[in-house]
Coordinates of C-alpha atoms (C1' of nucleotides) in Angstrom, one line a residue:
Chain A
X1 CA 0.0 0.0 0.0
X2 CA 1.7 2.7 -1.2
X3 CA 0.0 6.4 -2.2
X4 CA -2.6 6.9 -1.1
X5 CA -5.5 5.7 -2.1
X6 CA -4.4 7.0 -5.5
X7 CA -7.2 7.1 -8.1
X8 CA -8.5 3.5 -7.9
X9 CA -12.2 2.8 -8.5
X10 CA -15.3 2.7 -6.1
X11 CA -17.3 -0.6 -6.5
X12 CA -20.2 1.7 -7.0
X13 CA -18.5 2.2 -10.8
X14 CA -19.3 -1.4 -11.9
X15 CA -22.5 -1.7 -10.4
X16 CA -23.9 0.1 -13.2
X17 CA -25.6 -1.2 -16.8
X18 CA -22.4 -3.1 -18.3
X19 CA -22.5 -1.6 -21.5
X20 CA -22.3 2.3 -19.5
X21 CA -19.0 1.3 -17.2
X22 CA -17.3 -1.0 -20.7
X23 CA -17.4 2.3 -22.1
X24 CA -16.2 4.2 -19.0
X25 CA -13.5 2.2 -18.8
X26 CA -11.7 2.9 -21.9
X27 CA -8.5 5.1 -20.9
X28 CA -8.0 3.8 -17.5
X29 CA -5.1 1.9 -16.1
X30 CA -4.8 -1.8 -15.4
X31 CA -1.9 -2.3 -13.0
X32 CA -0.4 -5.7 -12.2
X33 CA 2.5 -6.5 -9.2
X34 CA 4.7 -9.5 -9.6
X35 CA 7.1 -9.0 -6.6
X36 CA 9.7 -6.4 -7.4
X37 CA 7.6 -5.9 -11.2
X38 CA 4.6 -3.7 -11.9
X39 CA 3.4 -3.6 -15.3
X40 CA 0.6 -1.1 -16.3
X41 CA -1.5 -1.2 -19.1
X42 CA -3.8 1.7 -20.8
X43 CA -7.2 -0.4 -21.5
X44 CA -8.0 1.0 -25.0
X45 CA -10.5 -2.0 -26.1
X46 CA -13.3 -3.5 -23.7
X47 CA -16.6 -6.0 -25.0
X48 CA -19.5 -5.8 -22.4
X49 CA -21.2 -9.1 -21.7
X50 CA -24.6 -9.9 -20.3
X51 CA -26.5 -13.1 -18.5
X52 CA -29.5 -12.3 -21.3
X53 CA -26.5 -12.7 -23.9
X54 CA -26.0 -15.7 -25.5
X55 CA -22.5 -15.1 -25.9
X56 CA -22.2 -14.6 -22.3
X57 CA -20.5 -17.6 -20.0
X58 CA -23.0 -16.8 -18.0
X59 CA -26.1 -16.8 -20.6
X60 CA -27.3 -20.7 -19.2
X61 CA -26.7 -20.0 -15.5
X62 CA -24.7 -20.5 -12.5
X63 CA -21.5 -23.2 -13.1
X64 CA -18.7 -23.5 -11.4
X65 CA -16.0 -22.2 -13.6
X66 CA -18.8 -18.8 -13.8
X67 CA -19.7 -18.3 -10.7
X68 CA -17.5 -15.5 -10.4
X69 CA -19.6 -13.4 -12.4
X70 CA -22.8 -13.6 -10.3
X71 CA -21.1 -12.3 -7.5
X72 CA -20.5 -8.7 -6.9
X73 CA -18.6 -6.3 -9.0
X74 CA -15.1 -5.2 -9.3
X75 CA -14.0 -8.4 -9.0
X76 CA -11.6 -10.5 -11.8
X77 CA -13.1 -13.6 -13.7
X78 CA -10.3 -15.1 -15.3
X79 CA -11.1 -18.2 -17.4
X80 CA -9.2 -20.6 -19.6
X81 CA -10.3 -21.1 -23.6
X82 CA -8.9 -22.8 -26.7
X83 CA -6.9 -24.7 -25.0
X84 CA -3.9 -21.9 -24.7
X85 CA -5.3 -18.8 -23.5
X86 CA -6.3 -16.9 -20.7
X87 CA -9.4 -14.0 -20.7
X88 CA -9.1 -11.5 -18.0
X89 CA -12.8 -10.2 -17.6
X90 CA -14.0 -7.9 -14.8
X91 CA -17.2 -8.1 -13.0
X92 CA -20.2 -6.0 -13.2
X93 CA -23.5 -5.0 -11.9
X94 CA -25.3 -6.5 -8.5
X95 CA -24.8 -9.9 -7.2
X96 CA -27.0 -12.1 -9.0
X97 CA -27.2 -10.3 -12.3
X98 CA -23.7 -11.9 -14.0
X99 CA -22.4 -9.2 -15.9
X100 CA -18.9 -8.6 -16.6
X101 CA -16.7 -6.8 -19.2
X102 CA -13.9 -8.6 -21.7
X103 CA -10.6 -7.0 -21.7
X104 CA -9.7 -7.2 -24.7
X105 CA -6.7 -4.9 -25.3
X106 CA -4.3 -2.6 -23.5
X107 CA -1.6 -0.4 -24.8
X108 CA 1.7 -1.0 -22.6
X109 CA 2.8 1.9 -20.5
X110 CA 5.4 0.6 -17.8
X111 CA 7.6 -2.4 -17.5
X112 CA 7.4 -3.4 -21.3
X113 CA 11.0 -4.9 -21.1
X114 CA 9.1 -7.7 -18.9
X115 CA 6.3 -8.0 -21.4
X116 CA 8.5 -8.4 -24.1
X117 CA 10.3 -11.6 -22.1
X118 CA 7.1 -13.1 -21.3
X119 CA 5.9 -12.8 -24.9
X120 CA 8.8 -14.2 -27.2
X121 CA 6.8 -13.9 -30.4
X122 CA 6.0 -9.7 -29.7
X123 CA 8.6 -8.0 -32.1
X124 CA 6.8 -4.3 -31.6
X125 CA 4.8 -2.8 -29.0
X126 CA 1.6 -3.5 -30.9
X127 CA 2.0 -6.7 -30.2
X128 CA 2.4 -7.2 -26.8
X129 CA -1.2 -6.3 -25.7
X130 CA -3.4 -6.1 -28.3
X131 CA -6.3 -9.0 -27.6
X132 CA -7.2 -10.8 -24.7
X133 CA -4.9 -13.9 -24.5
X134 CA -1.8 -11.6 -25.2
X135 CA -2.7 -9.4 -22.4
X136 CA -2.9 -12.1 -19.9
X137 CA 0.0 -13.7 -20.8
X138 CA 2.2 -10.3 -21.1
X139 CA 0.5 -9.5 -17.7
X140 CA 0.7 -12.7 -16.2
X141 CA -2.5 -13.3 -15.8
X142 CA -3.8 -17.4 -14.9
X143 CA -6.7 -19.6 -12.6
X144 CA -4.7 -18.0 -10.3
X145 CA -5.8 -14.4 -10.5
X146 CA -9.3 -15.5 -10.9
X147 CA -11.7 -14.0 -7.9
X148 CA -9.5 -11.3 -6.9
X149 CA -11.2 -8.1 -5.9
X150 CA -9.8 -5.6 -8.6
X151 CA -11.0 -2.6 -6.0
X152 CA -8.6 -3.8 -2.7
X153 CA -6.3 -5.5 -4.3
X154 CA -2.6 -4.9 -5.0
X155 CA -1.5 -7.5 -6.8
X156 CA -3.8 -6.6 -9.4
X157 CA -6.3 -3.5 -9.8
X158 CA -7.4 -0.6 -11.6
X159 CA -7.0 3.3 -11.6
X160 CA -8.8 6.1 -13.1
X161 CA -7.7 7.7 -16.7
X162 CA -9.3 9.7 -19.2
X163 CA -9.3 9.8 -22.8
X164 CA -7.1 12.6 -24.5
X165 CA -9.2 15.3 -25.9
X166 CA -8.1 13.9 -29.8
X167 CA -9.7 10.0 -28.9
X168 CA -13.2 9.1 -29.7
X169 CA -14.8 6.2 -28.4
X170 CA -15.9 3.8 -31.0
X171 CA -18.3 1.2 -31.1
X172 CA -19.0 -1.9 -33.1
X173 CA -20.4 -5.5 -32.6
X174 CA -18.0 -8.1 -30.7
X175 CA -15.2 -10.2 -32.2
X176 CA -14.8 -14.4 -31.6
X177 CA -18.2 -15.6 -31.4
X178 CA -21.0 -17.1 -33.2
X179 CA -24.3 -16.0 -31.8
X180 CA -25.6 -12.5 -31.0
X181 CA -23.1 -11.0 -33.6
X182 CA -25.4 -8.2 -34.3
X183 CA -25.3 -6.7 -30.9
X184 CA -22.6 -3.5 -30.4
X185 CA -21.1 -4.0 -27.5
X186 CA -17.6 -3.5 -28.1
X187 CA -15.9 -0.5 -27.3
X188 CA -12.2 0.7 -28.4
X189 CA -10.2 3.9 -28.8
X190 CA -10.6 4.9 -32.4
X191 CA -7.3 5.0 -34.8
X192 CA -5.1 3.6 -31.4
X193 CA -3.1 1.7 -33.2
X194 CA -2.7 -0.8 -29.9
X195 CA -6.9 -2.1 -30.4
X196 CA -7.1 -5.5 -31.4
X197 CA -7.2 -6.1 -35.1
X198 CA -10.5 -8.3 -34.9
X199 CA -12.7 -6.5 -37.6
X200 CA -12.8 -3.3 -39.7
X201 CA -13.0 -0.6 -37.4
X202 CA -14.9 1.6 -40.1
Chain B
dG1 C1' 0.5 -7.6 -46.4
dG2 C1' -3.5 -10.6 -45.9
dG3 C1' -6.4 -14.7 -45.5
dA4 C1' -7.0 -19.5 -43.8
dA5 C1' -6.4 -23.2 -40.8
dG6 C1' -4.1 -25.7 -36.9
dA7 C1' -3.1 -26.0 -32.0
dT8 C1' -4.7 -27.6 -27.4
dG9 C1' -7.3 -28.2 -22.6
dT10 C1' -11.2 -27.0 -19.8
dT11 C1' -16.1 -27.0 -19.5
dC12 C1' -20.6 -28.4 -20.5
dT13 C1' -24.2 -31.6 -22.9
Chain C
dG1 C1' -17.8 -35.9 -27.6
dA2 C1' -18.4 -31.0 -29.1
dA3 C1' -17.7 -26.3 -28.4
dC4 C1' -15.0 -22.5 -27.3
dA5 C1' -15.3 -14.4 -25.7
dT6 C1' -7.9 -16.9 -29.4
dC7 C1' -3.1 -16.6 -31.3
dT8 C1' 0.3 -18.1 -34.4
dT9 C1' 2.1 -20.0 -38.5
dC10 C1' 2.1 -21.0 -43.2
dC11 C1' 1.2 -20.0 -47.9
dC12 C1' -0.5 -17.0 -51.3
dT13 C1' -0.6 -12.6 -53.8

DNA sequence: GGGAAGATGTTCT
DNA sequence: GAACATCTTCCCT
């Protein structure tokens, strides 16, 4: 615990409609300890998921690997997919209502000569954070991180930012999935060259 | 530079 | 046994 309080969230933030704090979110910091290490992050591309989704993990009720997201916001749910990656999601909206947003990319501010060790295959630093399993591996993200309170915490949290007067929000449907395609609920930082490259960005 | 397909393990039906 | 909120490699232009 270092400086005070500094500009981390309240949990009030993300109990709020999950499309509203996705949105939000863009231009603030995701910081992660490792010991002596602290990498930090710019989140510049978030995808809003809800349980009436049926993209959402959540969509066909409580399991075990979800339960994460029925419980109460500002928390992480981390979970495993294609057999390879990790997805570092954060929690939203009141206990019950399973709501959570995708992380989807970040553009590397601090300790990016760590990233670049974790991530062998990154050549520039557009590739060290842009799409949800890089992050997580560049951040060292795992299970393990998954349930940790993203408000308290300070192994791994958040912090206020704002968008620079020159960035517009921009928003499109999602990327990866097969069902609900037609619903805009991804948000990114338009012409940031550090936003996924999942689909035109028009 | 860009599109297509393979890799690989956890979870759910 | 099938699906999966993805990344990387390979091959083509």
């Amino acid at each position: 615990m270092s400086r005070a309080s500094e500009k981390r969230f309240d949990r009030s933030f993300f109990e709020r409609e999950v499309t509203q704090v996705a949105k939000e979110l863009l231009g603030s910091y995701l910081h992660r300890r490792l010991g002596e290490v602290e990498f930090i992050g710019r989140i510049v591309e978030t995808e809003a998921y809800h349980q009436s989704d049926p993209a959402s993990h959540s969509f066909r009720g409580m399991t075990e690997r979800n339960k994460i997201m029925f419980g109460e916001a500002g928390f992480a749910y981390v979970y495993f997919t294609y057999g390879m990656h990790y997805c570092a999601n954060v929690v939203c909206g009141f206990p019950g209502s399973a709501e959570a947003i995708l992380l989807r990319a970040l553009e590397p501010v601090k300790g990016l000569g760590e990233m670049y060790e974790r991530r062998e295959k990154a050549k520039k630093d557009t590739d060290l954070l842009s799409g949800p399993g890089k992050l997580c591996q560049a951040f060292a993200i795992g299970k393990e991180q998954n349930g940790i309170d993203l408000i308290t915490s300070d192994e791994l949290f958040l912090t206020r930012g704002k968008l620079r007067t020159d960035e517009k929000i921009k928003i499109t449907s999602r990327v990866g999935i097969t069902v609900a395609v037609e619903k805009e609920w991804r948000f990114f930082i338009k012409d940031n060259p550090f936003v996924s490259k999942g689909k035109p960005s028009g």
